[in-house]
Amino acid sequence: MAVAATLAPSALQRLYRALEKPEPSYLLVSGLERDAKSLLATPHGSVGYMILGMLDAISNRKTEFDEHFDLISVAGRPVMENFFRLNGLNRMGFFNEATEYLRQMLNSVQSTDNPAYLKPLAHMGMLYGFVDDAGLIIGRLKRMELLEPDQQDELERIYLLLKQTGVSQAVMADTVLAAKKLLAGEGLQIPTYSFGYSVEHDIFIELKMVCFENNTERLAEADESLSRMLVDMEESVDENLINFSISCRPYNPGYGIGS
């Protein structure tokens, strides 16, 4: 058991390294698979199944991915493995399913007071366009006094900028989903994405979709496609989208792995 307690965090760190690459090395993947299987019969079995599930995501094995995560993660039960499942669905391009899974996670938020779950859930909600749901979580965290000043500033800053755009939650979520599908249609893989915003303007926020792509020409073309999509949606769906921007950037390990 002592060996498993040491092995689990080590394996998780190597999993993060694997997720930072579009095609991690055979040695890294095979070593992770071996260690994950050795954890299954220990109190850290959920970590083993999670690692196996994420290796499935890297290799686009959707059936096996579901089987492994069905053993440990349920959107209605707040466990940290849910975030990995969300990441895996996004990485494999199952964007509709990922959005619905996050919706279920947000709907079950009252079943936990764990700030380690609520804080990333609020951030993830905003990344997927669920601005109002994220705002409710932020308000709850403030009432429970579970936000440190810097975290409160960051989460609230993003939330307020998103609200100031005037775009409804429904339109924002649809826009983010459409952007992900557009990039996938152009052959780009999105391992993670994050918010960036300009402090020079009070009503400006940009969603940076970070892709496994270093070809600047392809990224520039994708940026133009995203801009055209936003203009079209601004004209046909919601004129307030003029206050919101989406771009794509090459992945850098410094960004970390989101969902």
mmCIF file of C-alpha atoms in Angstrom:
data_model
loop_
_atom_site.group_PDB
_atom_site.id
_atom_site.type_symbol
_atom_site.label_atom_id
_atom_site.label_comp_id
_atom_site.label_asym_id
_atom_site.label_seq_id
_atom_site.Cartn_x
_atom_site.Cartn_y
_atom_site.Cartn_z
ATOM 1 C CA MET A 1 0.000 0.000 0.000
ATOM 2 C CA ALA A 2 2.906 2.347 0.784
ATOM 3 C CA VAL A 3 4.285 1.758 -2.700
ATOM 4 C CA ALA A 4 0.898 2.604 -4.242
ATOM 5 C CA ALA A 5 0.716 5.839 -2.239
ATOM 6 C CA THR A 6 4.042 6.877 -3.740
ATOM 7 C CA LEU A 7 3.275 5.586 -7.217
ATOM 8 C CA ALA A 8 -0.065 7.397 -7.633
ATOM 9 C CA PRO A 9 1.249 11.008 -7.491
ATOM 10 C CA SER A 10 4.261 10.082 -9.617
ATOM 11 C CA ALA A 11 2.004 8.537 -12.256
ATOM 12 C CA LEU A 12 -0.245 11.609 -12.239
ATOM 13 C CA GLN A 13 2.703 13.902 -12.914
ATOM 14 C CA ARG A 14 3.730 11.740 -15.869
ATOM 15 C CA LEU A 15 0.137 11.753 -17.109
ATOM 16 C CA TYR A 16 0.215 15.559 -17.180
ATOM 17 C CA ARG A 17 3.381 15.383 -19.292
ATOM 18 C CA ALA A 18 1.715 12.942 -21.673
ATOM 19 C CA LEU A 19 -1.331 15.191 -22.059
ATOM 20 C CA GLU A 20 0.920 18.078 -23.053
ATOM 21 C CA LYS A 21 1.811 16.301 -26.307
ATOM 22 C CA PRO A 22 -0.333 15.372 -29.304
ATOM 23 C CA GLU A 23 1.534 12.042 -29.512
ATOM 24 C CA PRO A 24 3.461 11.205 -26.316
ATOM 25 C CA SER A 25 6.309 8.720 -26.591
ATOM 26 C CA TYR A 26 5.708 4.977 -26.473
ATOM 27 C CA LEU A 27 7.917 4.659 -23.386
ATOM 28 C CA LEU A 28 5.910 7.271 -21.504
ATOM 29 C CA VAL A 29 2.561 5.744 -22.452
ATOM 30 C CA SER A 30 3.584 2.132 -21.806
ATOM 31 C CA GLY A 31 5.081 3.039 -18.431
ATOM 32 C CA LEU A 32 1.917 4.881 -17.443
ATOM 33 C CA GLU A 33 -0.272 1.979 -18.515
ATOM 34 C CA ARG A 34 1.812 -0.471 -16.472
ATOM 35 C CA ASP A 35 1.712 1.718 -13.365
ATOM 36 C CA ALA A 36 -2.003 2.444 -13.746
ATOM 37 C CA LYS A 37 -2.824 -1.261 -13.853
ATOM 38 C CA SER A 38 -0.718 -1.861 -10.758
ATOM 39 C CA LEU A 39 -2.876 0.678 -8.883
ATOM 40 C CA LEU A 40 -6.213 -0.968 -9.682
ATOM 41 C CA ALA A 41 -6.225 -3.401 -6.746
ATOM 42 C CA THR A 42 -5.159 -0.724 -4.235
ATOM 43 C CA PRO A 43 -6.987 2.118 -2.450
ATOM 44 C CA HIS A 44 -5.733 4.285 -5.341
ATOM 45 C CA GLY A 45 -7.630 2.265 -7.929
ATOM 46 C CA SER A 46 -9.614 5.294 -9.111
ATOM 47 C CA VAL A 47 -6.340 6.979 -10.110
ATOM 48 C CA GLY A 48 -5.415 3.886 -12.108
ATOM 49 C CA TYR A 49 -8.726 3.834 -13.978
ATOM 50 C CA MET A 50 -8.488 7.580 -14.603
ATOM 51 C CA ILE A 51 -5.005 7.258 -16.094
ATOM 52 C CA LEU A 52 -6.126 4.383 -18.302
ATOM 53 C CA GLY A 53 -9.101 6.482 -19.418
ATOM 54 C CA MET A 54 -6.921 9.423 -20.340
ATOM 55 C CA LEU A 55 -4.544 7.159 -22.270
ATOM 56 C CA ASP A 56 -7.645 6.027 -24.169
ATOM 57 C CA ALA A 57 -8.436 9.676 -24.907
ATOM 58 C CA ILE A 58 -4.924 10.280 -26.242
ATOM 59 C CA SER A 59 -5.410 7.329 -28.619
ATOM 60 C CA ASN A 60 -9.039 8.221 -29.465
ATOM 61 C CA ARG A 61 -10.442 4.998 -28.012
ATOM 62 C CA LYS A 62 -13.886 6.328 -27.051
ATOM 63 C CA THR A 63 -15.474 3.005 -26.024
ATOM 64 C CA GLU A 64 -12.612 2.082 -23.707
ATOM 65 C CA PHE A 65 -12.497 5.663 -22.404
ATOM 66 C CA ASP A 66 -16.166 5.469 -21.381
ATOM 67 C CA GLU A 67 -15.717 2.061 -19.781
ATOM 68 C CA HIS A 68 -12.834 3.218 -17.594
ATOM 69 C CA PHE A 69 -14.477 6.466 -16.509
ATOM 70 C CA ASP A 70 -17.871 4.853 -15.907
ATOM 71 C CA LEU A 71 -16.197 2.978 -13.056
ATOM 72 C CA ILE A 72 -15.200 6.139 -11.208
ATOM 73 C CA SER A 73 -16.813 9.347 -12.457
ATOM 74 C CA VAL A 74 -20.427 10.440 -12.591
ATOM 75 C CA ALA A 75 -21.349 14.032 -13.442
ATOM 76 C CA GLY A 76 -23.947 14.069 -10.645
ATOM 77 C CA ARG A 77 -21.320 13.084 -8.071
ATOM 78 C CA PRO A 78 -18.645 15.736 -7.442
ATOM 79 C CA VAL A 79 -15.312 13.939 -7.786
ATOM 80 C CA MET A 80 -12.136 15.391 -9.275
ATOM 81 C CA GLU A 81 -12.039 12.657 -11.934
ATOM 82 C CA ASN A 82 -14.978 14.443 -13.586
ATOM 83 C CA PHE A 83 -12.624 17.185 -14.778
ATOM 84 C CA PHE A 84 -10.358 14.629 -16.435
ATOM 85 C CA ARG A 85 -13.338 13.043 -18.158
ATOM 86 C CA LEU A 86 -14.338 16.472 -19.437
ATOM 87 C CA ASN A 87 -10.788 16.996 -20.671
ATOM 88 C CA GLY A 88 -10.788 13.650 -22.461
ATOM 89 C CA LEU A 89 -14.093 14.275 -24.225
ATOM 90 C CA ASN A 90 -12.838 17.651 -25.399
ATOM 91 C CA ARG A 91 -9.514 16.232 -26.576
ATOM 92 C CA MET A 92 -11.230 13.532 -28.649
ATOM 93 C CA GLY A 93 -13.557 16.109 -30.217
ATOM 94 C CA PHE A 94 -16.808 14.982 -28.566
ATOM 95 C CA PHE A 95 -17.749 18.595 -27.926
ATOM 96 C CA ASN A 96 -21.511 18.160 -27.613
ATOM 97 C CA GLU A 97 -21.040 15.382 -25.090
ATOM 98 C CA ALA A 98 -18.477 17.405 -23.152
ATOM 99 C CA THR A 99 -20.837 20.380 -22.986
ATOM 100 C CA GLU A 100 -23.699 18.204 -21.737
ATOM 101 C CA TYR A 101 -21.420 16.534 -19.193
ATOM 102 C CA LEU A 102 -20.358 19.922 -17.831
ATOM 103 C CA ARG A 103 -24.010 20.978 -17.699
ATOM 104 C CA GLN A 104 -24.698 17.980 -15.453
ATOM 105 C CA MET A 105 -21.712 18.864 -13.272
ATOM 106 C CA LEU A 106 -23.040 22.394 -12.854
ATOM 107 C CA ASN A 107 -26.532 21.114 -12.039
ATOM 108 C CA SER A 108 -25.144 18.977 -9.203
ATOM 109 C CA VAL A 109 -23.130 21.775 -7.623
ATOM 110 C CA GLN A 110 -25.295 21.972 -4.496
ATOM 111 C CA SER A 111 -24.117 18.529 -3.425
ATOM 112 C CA THR A 112 -20.653 19.765 -2.415
ATOM 113 C CA ASP A 113 -18.988 22.583 -0.478
ATOM 114 C CA ASN A 114 -15.495 21.495 -1.538
ATOM 115 C CA PRO A 115 -13.642 24.591 -2.818
ATOM 116 C CA ALA A 116 -11.125 22.371 -4.654
ATOM 117 C CA TYR A 117 -14.057 21.243 -6.818
ATOM 118 C CA LEU A 118 -16.079 24.455 -6.960
ATOM 119 C CA LYS A 119 -13.261 26.802 -8.007
ATOM 120 C CA PRO A 120 -12.200 24.917 -11.159
ATOM 121 C CA LEU A 121 -15.866 24.240 -11.920
ATOM 122 C CA ALA A 122 -16.599 27.985 -11.932
ATOM 123 C CA HIS A 123 -13.648 28.590 -14.241
ATOM 124 C CA MET A 124 -14.615 25.686 -16.482
ATOM 125 C CA GLY A 125 -18.189 26.933 -16.638
ATOM 126 C CA MET A 126 -16.997 30.252 -18.040
ATOM 127 C CA LEU A 127 -14.689 28.521 -20.538
ATOM 128 C CA TYR A 128 -17.697 26.679 -21.936
ATOM 129 C CA GLY A 129 -19.896 29.778 -21.913
ATOM 130 C CA PHE A 130 -22.006 28.936 -18.844
ATOM 131 C CA VAL A 131 -21.517 32.421 -17.434
ATOM 132 C CA ASP A 132 -24.582 32.651 -15.179
ATOM 133 C CA ASP A 133 -23.973 29.223 -13.658
ATOM 134 C CA ALA A 134 -20.360 30.175 -12.952
ATOM 135 C CA GLY A 135 -21.525 33.412 -11.360
ATOM 136 C CA LEU A 136 -23.729 31.488 -8.943
ATOM 137 C CA ILE A 137 -20.759 29.359 -7.884
ATOM 138 C CA ILE A 138 -18.548 32.432 -7.431
ATOM 139 C CA GLY A 139 -21.224 34.064 -5.286
ATOM 140 C CA ARG A 140 -21.497 30.936 -3.184
ATOM 141 C CA LEU A 141 -17.728 30.722 -2.710
ATOM 142 C CA LYS A 142 -17.678 34.349 -1.570
ATOM 143 C CA ARG A 143 -20.466 33.754 0.945
ATOM 144 C CA MET A 144 -18.561 30.776 2.337
ATOM 145 C CA GLU A 145 -15.389 32.940 2.393
ATOM 146 C CA LEU A 146 -13.541 30.270 0.433
ATOM 147 C CA LEU A 147 -11.914 32.553 -2.132
ATOM 148 C CA GLU A 148 -8.479 34.001 -1.512
ATOM 149 C CA PRO A 149 -8.246 37.651 -2.649
ATOM 150 C CA ASP A 150 -6.200 36.855 -5.790
ATOM 151 C CA GLN A 151 -8.531 34.018 -6.806
ATOM 152 C CA GLN A 152 -11.563 36.198 -6.122
ATOM 153 C CA ASP A 153 -10.137 38.940 -8.295
ATOM 154 C CA GLU A 154 -9.342 36.546 -11.152
ATOM 155 C CA LEU A 155 -12.644 34.670 -11.171
ATOM 156 C CA GLU A 156 -14.749 37.797 -10.681
ATOM 157 C CA ARG A 157 -12.774 39.749 -13.255
ATOM 158 C CA ILE A 158 -13.483 37.141 -15.915
ATOM 159 C CA TYR A 159 -17.106 36.802 -14.847
ATOM 160 C CA LEU A 160 -17.773 40.561 -14.867
ATOM 161 C CA LEU A 161 -16.100 41.036 -18.253
ATOM 162 C CA LEU A 162 -18.217 38.251 -19.699
ATOM 163 C CA LYS A 163 -21.381 39.751 -18.240
ATOM 164 C CA GLN A 164 -20.468 43.204 -19.575
ATOM 165 C CA THR A 165 -20.427 41.861 -23.127
ATOM 166 C CA GLY A 166 -24.223 41.608 -22.860
ATOM 167 C CA VAL A 167 -24.194 38.141 -24.454
ATOM 168 C CA SER A 168 -26.653 35.704 -22.879
ATOM 169 C CA GLN A 169 -25.452 32.409 -21.425
ATOM 170 C CA ALA A 170 -27.265 30.420 -24.100
ATOM 171 C CA VAL A 171 -25.639 32.360 -26.944
ATOM 172 C CA MET A 172 -22.206 32.327 -25.295
ATOM 173 C CA ALA A 173 -22.308 28.550 -24.827
ATOM 174 C CA ASP A 174 -23.445 28.040 -28.428
ATOM 175 C CA THR A 175 -20.682 30.342 -29.685
ATOM 176 C CA VAL A 176 -17.924 28.529 -27.799
ATOM 177 C CA LEU A 177 -19.238 25.175 -29.021
ATOM 178 C CA ALA A 178 -19.403 26.409 -32.624
ATOM 179 C CA ALA A 179 -15.824 27.704 -32.411
ATOM 180 C CA LYS A 180 -14.514 24.363 -31.168
ATOM 181 C CA LYS A 181 -16.290 22.531 -33.979
ATOM 182 C CA LEU A 182 -14.926 25.005 -36.527
ATOM 183 C CA LEU A 183 -11.317 24.428 -35.428
ATOM 184 C CA ALA A 184 -11.795 20.656 -35.356
ATOM 185 C CA GLY A 185 -13.230 20.859 -38.875
ATOM 186 C CA GLU A 186 -10.002 22.512 -39.971
ATOM 187 C CA GLY A 187 -7.985 19.638 -38.525
ATOM 188 C CA LEU A 188 -6.812 21.392 -35.359
ATOM 189 C CA GLN A 189 -6.837 19.626 -31.994
ATOM 190 C CA ILE A 190 -7.671 21.610 -28.865
ATOM 191 C CA PRO A 191 -5.965 20.150 -25.788
ATOM 192 C CA THR A 192 -6.827 23.159 -23.645
ATOM 193 C CA TYR A 193 -8.017 26.732 -23.778
ATOM 194 C CA SER A 194 -7.909 29.724 -21.486
ATOM 195 C CA PHE A 195 -9.199 33.242 -21.082
ATOM 196 C CA GLY A 196 -7.088 36.266 -21.774
ATOM 197 C CA TYR A 197 -8.341 39.826 -21.489
ATOM 198 C CA SER A 198 -7.139 43.324 -22.145
ATOM 199 C CA VAL A 199 -6.835 45.638 -19.146
ATOM 200 C CA GLU A 200 -6.879 48.649 -21.471
ATOM 201 C CA HIS A 201 -10.544 48.172 -22.290
ATOM 202 C CA ASP A 202 -13.386 47.759 -19.835
ATOM 203 C CA ILE A 203 -15.534 45.671 -22.164
ATOM 204 C CA PHE A 204 -13.215 43.260 -23.901
ATOM 205 C CA ILE A 205 -12.500 39.618 -23.258
ATOM 206 C CA GLU A 206 -10.902 37.061 -25.508
ATOM 207 C CA LEU A 207 -11.186 33.293 -25.414
ATOM 208 C CA LYS A 208 -7.850 31.840 -26.502
ATOM 209 C CA MET A 209 -8.278 28.345 -27.888
ATOM 210 C CA VAL A 210 -4.881 26.717 -27.653
ATOM 211 C CA CYS A 211 -4.165 24.064 -30.289
ATOM 212 C CA PHE A 212 -1.549 21.395 -30.946
ATOM 213 C CA GLU A 213 -0.306 23.292 -33.988
ATOM 214 C CA ASN A 214 2.886 25.235 -34.693
ATOM 215 C CA ASN A 215 2.226 26.157 -38.323
ATOM 216 C CA THR A 216 1.645 29.902 -38.094
ATOM 217 C CA GLU A 217 -0.070 29.998 -41.478
ATOM 218 C CA ARG A 218 -2.659 27.418 -40.415
ATOM 219 C CA LEU A 219 -3.213 29.248 -37.129
ATOM 220 C CA ALA A 220 -3.682 32.547 -38.952
ATOM 221 C CA GLU A 221 -6.217 30.966 -41.302
ATOM 222 C CA ALA A 222 -8.071 29.496 -38.322
ATOM 223 C CA ASP A 223 -8.078 32.908 -36.642
ATOM 224 C CA GLU A 224 -9.659 34.431 -39.744
ATOM 225 C CA SER A 225 -12.281 31.683 -39.828
ATOM 226 C CA LEU A 226 -13.136 32.335 -36.180
ATOM 227 C CA SER A 227 -13.467 36.059 -36.874
ATOM 228 C CA ARG A 228 -15.812 35.423 -39.806
ATOM 229 C CA MET A 229 -17.881 33.037 -37.689
ATOM 230 C CA LEU A 230 -18.251 35.650 -34.941
ATOM 231 C CA VAL A 231 -19.257 38.343 -37.434
ATOM 232 C CA ASP A 232 -21.861 36.016 -38.940
ATOM 233 C CA MET A 233 -23.245 35.158 -35.499
ATOM 234 C CA GLU A 234 -23.198 38.815 -34.504
ATOM 235 C CA GLU A 235 -25.420 39.595 -37.494
ATOM 236 C CA SER A 236 -27.701 36.569 -37.250
ATOM 237 C CA VAL A 237 -27.810 35.669 -33.543
ATOM 238 C CA ASP A 238 -26.743 38.435 -31.142
ATOM 239 C CA GLU A 239 -25.235 41.844 -31.948
ATOM 240 C CA ASN A 240 -23.571 41.856 -28.514
ATOM 241 C CA LEU A 241 -21.049 39.325 -29.789
ATOM 242 C CA ILE A 242 -19.140 42.345 -31.089
ATOM 243 C CA ASN A 243 -17.816 42.609 -27.507
ATOM 244 C CA PHE A 244 -16.435 39.064 -27.467
ATOM 245 C CA SER A 245 -13.444 37.626 -29.301
ATOM 246 C CA ILE A 246 -12.111 34.105 -29.899
ATOM 247 C CA SER A 247 -8.651 33.298 -31.206
ATOM 248 C CA CYS A 248 -6.432 30.230 -31.481
ATOM 249 C CA ARG A 249 -2.811 29.979 -30.409
ATOM 250 C CA PRO A 250 -0.114 27.282 -30.466
ATOM 251 C CA TYR A 251 0.028 25.144 -27.323
ATOM 252 C CA ASN A 252 2.779 25.877 -24.817
ATOM 253 C CA PRO A 253 3.309 23.590 -21.787
ATOM 254 C CA GLY A 254 3.270 26.719 -19.633
ATOM 255 C CA TYR A 255 -0.482 26.953 -20.261
ATOM 256 C CA GLY A 256 -1.155 23.666 -18.483
ATOM 257 C CA ILE A 257 -3.890 21.288 -19.560
ATOM 258 C CA GLY A 258 -7.449 22.518 -19.332
ATOM 259 C CA SER A 259 -10.720 20.951 -20.690
#
